[in-house]
Amino acid sequence: MRSANLQINDPAPNPTTRAVYEGEFETHDSTRLFYRHWAALSTGSRKAIVLLHRGHEHSARLGHLVEELSLPDCAFFAWDARGHGRSPGERGDGPSVAASVRDLDCFIRHIRDAHGIPTSEICVVAQSVGAVIAAAWVHDYAPPIRGLVLAAPAFKVKLYVPFARTALKVMQQVRGNFFVNSYVKARFLTHDPERIASYNADPLIARAISVRMLLGLYETAHRVVEDAQAIHVPTQVLVSGADYVVHRAPQARFFKRLGSKDKEYHSFKGFYHDTLGERDRHRPIARVREFVLRQFAATASTPELQTADRCGYTADEVQALKAPLPAHSFKRLRFAMTRLSMNTLGRLSDGVRVGLRTGFDSGRMLDYVYQNKAQGFTPVGRWIDRSFLDAVGWKGIRVRKVHLTQAIEQATRLVREHRLPVSILDIAAGHGRYVVDAVQRLPLSTWSVRLRDYSPQNVVAGQTLIRNRGLEHVISFEKADAFNAESIAAADPRPTLGIVSGLYELFPDNAPVQRSLAGLARAIPPGGYLIYTGQPWHPQLELIARTLTSHRNGEPWIMRRRSQAELDQLVVEAGFQKVEQWIDEWGIFTVSLAVRTS
């Protein structure tokens, strides 16, 4: 950290009287991002406000809020998002919106570790694109923050040109990633003449945005709005009444669907998009201050989600998927045609045949998806198979495999740092390919790796894979029930890393999951680790439920989504604490790493 004079270094001077420090933090891909820190004026305070800037802008333009919010007991932090301000990356670009969301997760953990401020003592105040990133982070990672303020969230950007988004998608497929310039002039962001002048004179403002990030913003925002019930953090939404940049309808829809019991919605007539930078910004700022003070004054609490399988919105979703569609509905006809095509022409595809024979959620199916090689009878069959393997759910499964590898590498490194032997137990490994592939990348001399599965066919296939890789001296495979707590707890040698992947997602009830986690908690010693996966979202949930079959007696494959908050609560209840998480860019599958607490 180093002190800085922003009057010299930055085009948007910070009017606050507090000292401001500049720093960097290392994010998930080793990129170092720039941020600013204003220390609390009260000695010993451990509360913080994290400010997230609009698209095109940077942290210096949020400095006025440090003074205007008048919260002396709070430290303030503001970053320059990747590709903005003084952070690296091509201007207006990034690997994906999901990468930016994970950047935020890394930023919050840096604040916790480097500045000693617990995540539970943080409120996030975010604007526009920053508000979408913040909402996605709270949805996907379920952090226990105090409160969330979303000012003019960019859930749907106004493009004005008819069919612009469709055209951009087509152009992206042809040209790859490219950039478009913002049409918005400063005078349509705020009525404040000083803010307009500073915006126009600011060389750090990036007026272009990559199509990759723009389209990713739409997709992420749509997912978060549709599944806002998964968000339980106290939330305040501020809406500008004359916003030329974003649509207001999705903001209202998000608020209506929001799962938070403590939520506020305030609309400001005549305000342009820069809600917290408007001429009369004292009005929304007063609302923010009141909200933040109330959250810090209240006792931190979270809703109990262990019974969400019986009385939650995802339980209602399952009941709706089980109910037959009306006899003459277009949906029913469409799904019937899909089933017919899969059972006729679809059989030319090897992947479709595997799913029809063993169930689309079987270990055999997942192993086929992992290999990702289009196979079938005739070129038509191979083309169908390629389309089948490129379904978003299967792409997410393959990304989950990559994340599992990263989690196993990180967990084994942490286990060794704790001076514990590396002993891995996967309680439902399917064919075990993801574990075998992962451990082959790591030193194996003193390892013990045991794979289990309930299916005899999976056990035989896994043993064959291990034998073909020449790993019999390290990896064993046995038949066992992943929901038998006594069997898991009796594992010998005692595992220092437990893995449960792709299992809990297949079972809607929480009771067997709790039994399984209890067994893992008894087996894994304090300081050991658990890797667990989740599925908080799926864009094709109804298509899957009404057209695909499960490995369980050929029944319809109906999945109950567990929000990350619900899943994490089950893990904490068993005696673990999450320390790291990965998620694919579509928000479908999560991989989490948790430590066994004492």
Short mmCIF file of C-alpha atoms in Angstrom, two decimals, residues 120-568:
data_model
loop_
_atom_site.label_atom_id
_atom_site.label_comp_id
_atom_site.label_asym_id
_atom_site.label_seq_id
_atom_site.Cartn_x
_atom_site.Cartn_y
_atom_site.Cartn_z
CA SER A 120 -20.01 -10.01 7.63
CA GLU A 121 -19.14 -6.36 8.37
CA ILE A 122 -19.19 -5.19 4.73
CA CYS A 123 -21.88 -3.38 2.77
CA VAL A 124 -21.57 -3.10 -1.01
CA VAL A 125 -22.77 0.02 -2.84
CA ALA A 126 -22.70 -0.50 -6.60
CA GLN A 127 -23.87 1.40 -9.67
CA SER A 128 -25.00 0.31 -13.14
CA VAL A 129 -22.72 -2.44 -14.50
CA GLY A 130 -21.07 -2.63 -11.09
CA ALA A 131 -24.51 -3.33 -9.62
CA VAL A 132 -25.00 -6.31 -11.95
CA ILE A 133 -21.60 -7.69 -10.94
CA ALA A 134 -22.46 -7.20 -7.26
CA ALA A 135 -25.90 -8.84 -7.62
CA ALA A 136 -24.40 -11.79 -9.52
CA TRP A 137 -21.72 -12.19 -6.83
CA VAL A 138 -24.28 -12.25 -4.04
CA HIS A 139 -26.40 -14.72 -6.02
CA ASP A 140 -23.58 -17.04 -7.10
CA TYR A 141 -21.25 -16.97 -4.09
CA ALA A 142 -23.75 -16.34 -1.24
CA PRO A 143 -21.39 -14.14 0.81
CA PRO A 144 -22.61 -13.20 4.33
CA ILE A 145 -22.36 -9.42 3.79
CA ARG A 146 -24.44 -6.92 5.79
CA GLY A 147 -26.20 -5.22 2.92
CA LEU A 148 -26.31 -4.53 -0.80
CA VAL A 149 -27.20 -1.24 -2.50
CA LEU A 150 -27.86 -1.33 -6.24
CA ALA A 151 -28.08 2.06 -7.94
CA ALA A 152 -29.55 2.04 -11.47
CA PRO A 153 -28.56 -1.61 -12.01
CA ALA A 154 -27.89 -2.31 -15.69
CA PHE A 155 -30.08 -5.40 -15.90
CA LYS A 156 -31.00 -4.45 -19.47
CA VAL A 157 -29.08 -1.82 -21.40
CA LYS A 158 -31.01 0.29 -23.91
CA LEU A 159 -29.47 -0.29 -27.35
CA TYR A 160 -32.20 1.62 -29.27
CA VAL A 161 -31.29 -0.03 -32.61
CA PRO A 162 -33.90 -2.73 -33.44
CA PHE A 163 -32.56 -6.31 -33.12
CA ALA A 164 -29.18 -4.92 -32.04
CA ARG A 165 -28.43 -7.76 -29.64
CA THR A 166 -29.24 -10.43 -32.23
CA ALA A 167 -27.03 -8.66 -34.76
CA LEU A 168 -24.17 -8.43 -32.26
CA LYS A 169 -24.42 -12.17 -31.56
CA VAL A 170 -24.25 -12.98 -35.27
CA MET A 171 -21.33 -10.60 -35.81
CA GLN A 172 -19.51 -12.10 -32.83
CA GLN A 173 -19.83 -15.57 -34.34
CA VAL A 174 -18.36 -14.28 -37.60
CA ARG A 175 -15.75 -11.79 -36.34
CA GLY A 176 -15.01 -13.03 -32.84
CA ASN A 177 -14.71 -10.47 -30.07
CA PHE A 178 -14.85 -6.81 -31.11
CA PHE A 179 -15.67 -3.45 -29.55
CA VAL A 180 -18.58 -1.03 -29.74
CA ASN A 181 -18.52 2.56 -28.50
CA SER A 182 -20.99 3.92 -25.99
CA TYR A 183 -23.56 6.28 -27.52
CA VAL A 184 -24.24 7.92 -24.16
CA LYS A 185 -23.08 11.49 -23.70
CA ALA A 186 -22.20 12.86 -20.28
CA ARG A 187 -25.15 15.25 -20.37
CA PHE A 188 -27.50 12.24 -20.39
CA LEU A 189 -25.86 10.70 -17.31
CA THR A 190 -26.35 13.56 -14.87
CA HIS A 191 -27.65 17.12 -14.53
CA ASP A 192 -24.59 18.09 -12.46
CA PRO A 193 -22.41 20.38 -14.63
CA GLU A 194 -19.25 19.55 -12.67
CA ARG A 195 -19.79 15.82 -13.14
CA ILE A 196 -20.45 16.37 -16.86
CA ALA A 197 -17.25 18.40 -17.27
CA SER A 198 -15.09 15.93 -15.33
CA TYR A 199 -16.51 13.01 -17.33
CA ASN A 200 -15.73 14.69 -20.65
CA ALA A 201 -12.19 15.57 -19.51
CA ASP A 202 -11.33 12.23 -17.94
CA PRO A 203 -8.75 10.30 -20.03
CA LEU A 204 -9.25 7.14 -17.93
CA ILE A 205 -12.86 6.70 -19.00
CA ALA A 206 -13.13 3.88 -21.53
CA ARG A 207 -15.95 4.65 -23.94
CA ALA A 208 -15.76 1.28 -25.69
CA ILE A 209 -16.97 -2.08 -24.42
CA SER A 210 -16.26 -5.47 -25.93
CA VAL A 211 -19.14 -7.44 -27.37
CA ARG A 212 -18.07 -10.36 -25.20
CA MET A 213 -18.65 -8.30 -22.07
CA LEU A 214 -21.80 -6.57 -23.36
CA LEU A 215 -23.57 -9.80 -24.30
CA GLY A 216 -22.28 -11.47 -21.14
CA LEU A 217 -23.79 -8.62 -19.15
CA TYR A 218 -27.22 -9.27 -20.70
CA GLU A 219 -27.02 -13.01 -20.01
CA THR A 220 -25.80 -12.62 -16.43
CA ALA A 221 -28.37 -9.95 -15.66
CA HIS A 222 -31.21 -12.07 -17.07
CA ARG A 223 -30.18 -15.01 -14.90
CA VAL A 224 -29.90 -12.91 -11.75
CA VAL A 225 -33.27 -11.21 -12.32
CA GLU A 226 -35.04 -14.50 -13.00
CA ASP A 227 -33.53 -16.17 -9.93
CA ALA A 228 -33.51 -13.19 -7.56
CA GLN A 229 -35.36 -15.31 -5.00
CA ALA A 230 -32.02 -16.93 -4.22
CA ILE A 231 -30.71 -13.61 -2.83
CA HIS A 232 -31.37 -13.18 0.90
CA VAL A 233 -28.98 -10.32 1.69
CA PRO A 234 -30.74 -7.09 2.79
CA THR A 235 -30.98 -5.11 -0.45
CA GLN A 236 -31.82 -1.56 -1.47
CA VAL A 237 -32.60 -0.76 -5.12
CA LEU A 238 -32.34 2.85 -6.34
CA VAL A 239 -33.95 3.66 -9.67
CA SER A 240 -33.50 6.75 -11.83
CA GLY A 241 -36.82 7.94 -13.22
CA ALA A 242 -35.44 9.41 -16.48
CA ASP A 243 -32.75 6.84 -17.24
CA TYR A 244 -31.59 6.93 -20.89
CA VAL A 245 -29.13 4.05 -20.42
CA VAL A 246 -31.01 1.10 -18.89
CA HIS A 247 -34.58 -0.20 -18.79
CA ARG A 248 -36.49 0.13 -15.54
CA ALA A 249 -38.82 -2.88 -15.95
CA PRO A 250 -36.14 -5.50 -15.13
CA GLN A 251 -35.17 -3.47 -12.05
CA ALA A 252 -38.73 -3.67 -10.79
CA ARG A 253 -38.94 -7.38 -11.68
CA PHE A 254 -35.70 -8.06 -9.80
CA PHE A 255 -37.02 -6.29 -6.71
CA LYS A 256 -40.35 -8.10 -6.83
CA ARG A 257 -38.64 -11.52 -7.07
CA LEU A 258 -35.95 -10.69 -4.52
CA GLY A 259 -35.79 -13.25 -1.70
CA SER A 260 -34.56 -10.74 0.88
CA LYS A 261 -36.95 -10.09 3.75
CA ASP A 262 -35.36 -6.68 4.24
CA LYS A 263 -35.58 -4.87 0.91
CA GLU A 264 -36.25 -1.33 -0.29
CA TYR A 265 -37.09 0.20 -3.66
CA HIS A 266 -36.75 3.96 -4.26
CA SER A 267 -37.40 5.77 -7.52
CA PHE A 268 -36.18 9.31 -8.14
CA LYS A 269 -38.24 11.27 -10.64
CA GLY A 270 -36.24 13.10 -13.30
CA PHE A 271 -32.91 11.50 -12.36
CA TYR A 272 -30.56 10.39 -15.12
CA HIS A 273 -28.50 7.19 -14.99
CA ASP A 274 -25.74 8.34 -12.63
CA THR A 275 -28.06 8.11 -9.62
CA LEU A 276 -25.39 8.74 -6.98
CA GLY A 277 -23.72 11.41 -9.09
CA GLU A 278 -26.79 13.45 -9.95
CA ARG A 279 -27.23 17.14 -9.13
CA ASP A 280 -29.71 16.29 -6.35
CA ARG A 281 -27.86 13.17 -5.23
CA HIS A 282 -28.28 14.11 -1.57
CA ARG A 283 -31.71 12.44 -1.79
CA PRO A 284 -30.60 8.91 -2.76
CA ILE A 285 -27.42 9.27 -0.69
CA ALA A 286 -29.56 9.94 2.37
CA ARG A 287 -31.49 6.74 1.63
CA VAL A 288 -28.23 4.78 1.29
CA ARG A 289 -26.84 6.16 4.54
CA GLU A 290 -30.02 5.34 6.45
CA PHE A 291 -30.08 1.80 5.02
CA VAL A 292 -26.39 1.12 5.76
CA LEU A 293 -26.62 2.42 9.32
CA ARG A 294 -29.64 0.24 9.97
CA GLN A 295 -27.87 -2.85 8.68
CA PHE A 296 -24.79 -2.27 10.81
CA ALA A 297 -26.95 -1.58 13.88
CA ALA A 298 -28.96 -4.77 13.47
CA THR A 299 -27.83 -8.20 14.60
CA ALA A 300 -26.47 -10.04 11.57
CA SER A 301 -28.78 -12.89 10.63
CA THR A 302 -29.43 -15.24 7.75
CA PRO A 303 -32.60 -17.17 6.94
CA GLU A 304 -32.64 -20.88 7.76
CA LEU A 305 -32.57 -22.68 4.42
CA GLN A 306 -32.16 -26.29 5.56
CA THR A 307 -35.89 -26.84 4.96
CA ALA A 308 -35.91 -25.22 1.49
CA ASP A 309 -36.47 -28.67 0.01
CA ARG A 310 -39.95 -28.70 1.57
CA CYS A 311 -41.09 -25.09 1.67
CA GLY A 312 -38.85 -23.07 -0.63
CA TYR A 313 -39.32 -21.68 -4.11
CA THR A 314 -37.20 -24.44 -5.68
CA ALA A 315 -39.48 -27.03 -4.03
CA ASP A 316 -42.44 -25.30 -5.70
CA GLU A 317 -40.51 -25.38 -8.96
CA VAL A 318 -40.12 -29.16 -8.70
CA GLN A 319 -43.84 -29.63 -8.12
CA ALA A 320 -44.56 -27.54 -11.20
CA LEU A 321 -42.17 -29.68 -13.28
CA LYS A 322 -43.85 -32.86 -12.06
CA ALA A 323 -47.31 -31.64 -13.04
CA PRO A 324 -48.43 -32.58 -16.57
CA LEU A 325 -48.86 -29.79 -19.06
CA PRO A 326 -52.36 -29.01 -20.41
CA ALA A 327 -53.36 -31.50 -23.09
CA HIS A 328 -53.53 -28.96 -25.92
CA SER A 329 -50.68 -26.66 -24.90
CA PHE A 330 -48.00 -25.74 -27.42
CA LYS A 331 -45.29 -26.59 -24.86
CA ARG A 332 -46.60 -30.13 -24.47
CA LEU A 333 -46.55 -30.63 -28.24
CA ARG A 334 -43.05 -29.17 -28.54
CA PHE A 335 -41.62 -31.41 -25.82
CA ALA A 336 -43.37 -34.46 -27.32
CA MET A 337 -41.76 -33.71 -30.68
CA THR A 338 -38.36 -33.38 -28.98
CA ARG A 339 -38.77 -36.80 -27.31
CA LEU A 340 -39.85 -38.32 -30.61
CA SER A 341 -36.87 -36.91 -32.48
CA MET A 342 -34.45 -38.17 -29.82
CA ASN A 343 -35.92 -41.67 -29.96
CA THR A 344 -35.73 -41.78 -33.77
CA LEU A 345 -33.18 -39.66 -35.59
CA GLY A 346 -31.39 -38.90 -32.33
CA ARG A 347 -30.32 -42.53 -32.02
CA LEU A 348 -27.77 -41.90 -34.76
CA SER A 349 -25.82 -40.04 -32.03
CA ASP A 350 -23.75 -42.18 -29.65
CA GLY A 351 -24.31 -39.70 -26.84
CA VAL A 352 -28.09 -39.73 -27.19
CA ARG A 353 -28.07 -43.53 -27.25
CA VAL A 354 -25.98 -43.63 -24.04
CA GLY A 355 -28.46 -41.31 -22.35
CA LEU A 356 -31.50 -43.27 -23.49
CA ARG A 357 -29.92 -46.53 -22.34
CA THR A 358 -28.35 -45.55 -18.98
CA GLY A 359 -30.05 -42.25 -18.07
CA PHE A 360 -28.85 -38.78 -18.94
CA ASP A 361 -27.61 -38.25 -15.37
CA SER A 362 -25.69 -41.54 -15.17
CA GLY A 363 -21.97 -41.94 -14.57
CA ARG A 364 -21.64 -43.41 -18.07
CA MET A 365 -23.27 -40.31 -19.56
CA LEU A 366 -21.00 -37.95 -17.64
CA ASP A 367 -17.92 -39.89 -18.70
CA TYR A 368 -19.03 -39.58 -22.32
CA VAL A 369 -19.56 -35.83 -21.91
CA TYR A 370 -16.12 -35.43 -20.32
CA GLN A 371 -14.44 -37.06 -23.33
CA ASN A 372 -16.22 -34.59 -25.66
CA LYS A 373 -15.68 -36.55 -28.88
CA ALA A 374 -18.56 -36.45 -31.34
CA GLN A 375 -19.44 -40.01 -32.36
CA GLY A 376 -22.34 -41.55 -34.20
CA PHE A 377 -23.64 -43.51 -37.14
CA THR A 378 -23.01 -41.62 -40.39
CA PRO A 379 -21.90 -37.99 -40.63
CA VAL A 380 -25.44 -36.96 -39.69
CA GLY A 381 -25.14 -38.89 -36.43
CA ARG A 382 -21.82 -37.27 -35.63
CA TRP A 383 -23.32 -33.83 -36.39
CA ILE A 384 -26.25 -34.56 -34.04
CA ASP A 385 -23.80 -35.76 -31.41
CA ARG A 386 -21.74 -32.59 -31.72
CA SER A 387 -24.87 -30.49 -31.21
CA PHE A 388 -25.83 -32.67 -28.26
CA LEU A 389 -22.40 -32.32 -26.60
CA ASP A 390 -22.45 -28.55 -27.16
CA ALA A 391 -25.63 -28.08 -25.10
CA VAL A 392 -24.97 -25.46 -22.44
CA GLY A 393 -25.46 -27.94 -19.59
CA TRP A 394 -22.81 -30.31 -20.95
CA LYS A 395 -20.44 -27.41 -21.55
CA GLY A 396 -20.96 -26.46 -17.93
CA ILE A 397 -20.20 -30.05 -16.86
CA ARG A 398 -16.85 -29.90 -18.67
CA VAL A 399 -16.00 -26.58 -17.05
CA ARG A 400 -16.93 -28.14 -13.71
CA LYS A 401 -14.34 -30.85 -14.38
CA VAL A 402 -11.69 -28.15 -14.92
CA HIS A 403 -12.73 -26.46 -11.69
CA LEU A 404 -12.63 -29.78 -9.83
CA THR A 405 -9.05 -30.23 -10.97
CA GLN A 406 -8.17 -26.76 -9.71
CA ALA A 407 -9.93 -27.45 -6.40
CA ILE A 408 -8.10 -30.76 -5.93
CA GLU A 409 -4.75 -29.10 -6.66
CA GLN A 410 -5.45 -26.30 -4.18
CA ALA A 411 -6.81 -28.63 -1.51
CA THR A 412 -3.86 -31.02 -1.66
CA ARG A 413 -1.46 -28.10 -1.39
CA LEU A 414 -3.32 -26.83 1.69
CA VAL A 415 -3.39 -30.31 3.24
CA ARG A 416 0.40 -30.57 2.87
CA GLU A 417 0.83 -27.08 4.35
CA HIS A 418 -1.10 -28.33 7.40
CA ARG A 419 1.41 -31.22 7.57
CA LEU A 420 -1.31 -33.80 7.04
CA PRO A 421 -0.97 -36.86 4.80
CA VAL A 422 -2.77 -36.61 1.46
CA SER A 423 -5.60 -39.12 1.64
CA ILE A 424 -8.47 -38.60 -0.81
CA LEU A 425 -11.92 -40.13 -0.59
CA ASP A 426 -14.51 -39.53 -3.34
CA ILE A 427 -17.82 -40.95 -2.15
CA ALA A 428 -19.66 -40.94 -5.53
CA ALA A 429 -17.07 -40.88 -8.29
CA GLY A 430 -19.08 -42.20 -11.24
CA HIS A 431 -16.35 -43.57 -13.52
CA GLY A 432 -13.81 -41.47 -11.62
CA ARG A 433 -12.31 -39.81 -14.67
CA TYR A 434 -12.17 -36.30 -13.17
CA VAL A 435 -10.27 -37.56 -10.10
CA VAL A 436 -7.92 -39.79 -12.11
CA ASP A 437 -7.13 -36.95 -14.52
CA ALA A 438 -6.54 -34.54 -11.62
CA VAL A 439 -4.29 -36.73 -9.48
CA GLN A 440 -2.14 -37.67 -12.47
CA ARG A 441 -1.05 -34.02 -12.61
CA LEU A 442 0.24 -34.10 -9.02
CA PRO A 443 3.01 -35.92 -7.08
CA LEU A 444 1.62 -39.29 -5.98
CA SER A 445 4.40 -40.95 -3.99
CA THR A 446 2.71 -40.80 -0.56
CA TRP A 447 -0.90 -40.50 -1.63
CA SER A 448 -3.89 -42.67 -0.90
CA VAL A 449 -6.81 -42.19 -3.31
CA ARG A 450 -10.03 -44.14 -2.84
CA LEU A 451 -13.00 -43.87 -5.15
CA ARG A 452 -16.48 -45.14 -4.36
CA ASP A 453 -19.76 -45.45 -6.21
CA TYR A 454 -23.07 -47.18 -5.61
CA SER A 455 -23.33 -48.57 -9.16
CA PRO A 456 -21.46 -51.84 -9.85
CA GLN A 457 -21.16 -50.82 -13.51
CA ASN A 458 -19.47 -47.56 -12.54
CA VAL A 459 -17.09 -49.40 -10.21
CA VAL A 460 -16.03 -51.80 -12.97
CA ALA A 461 -15.59 -48.95 -15.47
CA GLY A 462 -13.57 -46.97 -12.93
CA GLN A 463 -11.33 -49.93 -12.10
CA THR A 464 -10.68 -50.42 -15.81
CA LEU A 465 -9.74 -46.74 -16.20
CA ILE A 466 -7.36 -46.96 -13.24
CA ARG A 467 -5.75 -50.13 -14.62
CA ASN A 468 -5.34 -48.59 -18.08
CA ARG A 469 -3.57 -45.59 -16.53
CA GLY A 470 -1.28 -47.83 -14.47
CA LEU A 471 -2.43 -46.29 -11.19
CA GLU A 472 -3.51 -49.38 -9.22
CA HIS A 473 -0.75 -48.71 -6.66
CA VAL A 474 -2.30 -45.32 -5.81
CA ILE A 475 -6.03 -45.42 -6.59
CA SER A 476 -8.58 -48.00 -5.50
CA PHE A 477 -12.27 -48.24 -6.39
CA GLU A 478 -14.99 -49.88 -4.30
CA LYS A 479 -18.77 -50.13 -4.16
CA ALA A 480 -20.35 -48.09 -1.36
CA ASP A 481 -23.38 -45.93 -0.56
CA ALA A 482 -22.62 -42.19 -0.52
CA PHE A 483 -25.56 -41.58 1.84
CA ASN A 484 -24.47 -44.11 4.47
CA ALA A 485 -22.92 -41.92 7.15
CA GLU A 486 -21.49 -44.87 9.09
CA SER A 487 -19.74 -46.27 6.03
CA ILE A 488 -18.21 -42.89 5.19
CA ALA A 489 -17.13 -42.24 8.79
CA ALA A 490 -15.44 -45.65 8.99
CA ALA A 491 -13.19 -44.99 5.97
CA ASP A 492 -9.65 -46.18 6.64
CA PRO A 493 -7.22 -44.50 6.28
CA ARG A 494 -8.98 -41.39 7.42
CA PRO A 495 -9.43 -38.95 4.49
CA THR A 496 -7.87 -35.50 4.66
CA LEU A 497 -9.70 -34.52 1.47
CA GLY A 498 -13.25 -35.60 0.80
CA ILE A 499 -14.92 -35.11 -2.59
CA VAL A 500 -18.59 -35.23 -3.47
CA SER A 501 -19.25 -34.16 -7.06
CA GLY A 502 -22.43 -34.23 -9.09
CA LEU A 503 -24.30 -36.22 -6.45
CA TYR A 504 -26.32 -33.90 -4.23
CA GLU A 505 -27.70 -32.15 -7.32
CA LEU A 506 -29.52 -35.37 -8.27
CA PHE A 507 -31.46 -35.64 -5.02
CA PRO A 508 -34.09 -33.02 -4.09
CA ASP A 509 -34.38 -33.85 -0.38
CA ASN A 510 -31.93 -32.40 2.12
CA ALA A 511 -32.11 -35.24 4.68
CA PRO A 512 -29.87 -37.68 2.74
CA VAL A 513 -27.48 -34.85 1.92
CA GLN A 514 -27.24 -34.00 5.62
CA ARG A 515 -26.52 -37.67 6.45
CA SER A 516 -23.80 -37.78 3.83
CA LEU A 517 -22.19 -34.55 5.02
CA ALA A 518 -22.34 -35.75 8.63
CA GLY A 519 -20.42 -38.87 7.64
CA LEU A 520 -17.81 -36.78 5.85
CA ALA A 521 -17.47 -34.50 8.88
CA ARG A 522 -16.82 -37.53 11.09
CA ALA A 523 -14.28 -38.92 8.63
CA ILE A 524 -12.30 -35.74 7.86
CA PRO A 525 -10.13 -34.40 10.72
CA PRO A 526 -9.94 -30.69 11.62
CA GLY A 527 -7.71 -28.97 9.08
CA GLY A 528 -8.80 -31.40 6.35
CA TYR A 529 -10.85 -30.29 3.35
CA LEU A 530 -14.06 -31.03 1.49
CA ILE A 531 -14.80 -30.37 -2.19
CA TYR A 532 -18.51 -30.20 -3.01
CA THR A 533 -20.45 -29.21 -6.11
CA GLY A 534 -23.78 -27.49 -6.60
CA GLN A 535 -26.23 -26.47 -9.27
CA PRO A 536 -27.90 -23.18 -8.35
CA TRP A 537 -29.23 -22.49 -11.86
CA HIS A 538 -30.00 -24.19 -15.16
CA PRO A 539 -31.49 -22.42 -18.20
CA GLN A 540 -32.93 -25.68 -19.60
CA LEU A 541 -34.55 -27.07 -16.46
CA GLU A 542 -37.99 -27.65 -17.96
CA LEU A 543 -36.63 -29.02 -21.24
CA ILE A 544 -34.61 -31.59 -19.28
CA ALA A 545 -37.49 -32.51 -16.98
CA ARG A 546 -39.93 -33.09 -19.83
CA THR A 547 -37.66 -34.76 -22.39
CA LEU A 548 -34.77 -36.58 -20.66
CA THR A 549 -34.77 -39.63 -18.39
CA SER A 550 -32.84 -40.32 -15.20
CA HIS A 551 -30.75 -43.37 -14.33
CA ARG A 552 -33.33 -44.10 -11.63
CA ASN A 553 -35.72 -46.50 -13.39
CA GLY A 554 -36.06 -44.30 -16.45
CA GLU A 555 -38.04 -41.64 -14.57
CA PRO A 556 -38.10 -38.06 -15.88
CA TRP A 557 -34.91 -36.23 -14.93
CA ILE A 558 -36.40 -33.60 -12.62
CA MET A 559 -33.82 -31.59 -10.71
CA ARG A 560 -34.29 -29.38 -7.69
CA ARG A 561 -31.85 -26.51 -7.78
CA ARG A 562 -30.18 -25.63 -4.50
CA SER A 563 -29.15 -22.03 -4.14
CA GLN A 564 -25.53 -21.62 -3.14
CA ALA A 565 -26.73 -20.13 0.14
CA GLU A 566 -28.76 -23.27 0.92
CA LEU A 567 -25.93 -25.62 -0.02
CA ASP A 568 -23.36 -23.66 2.00
#
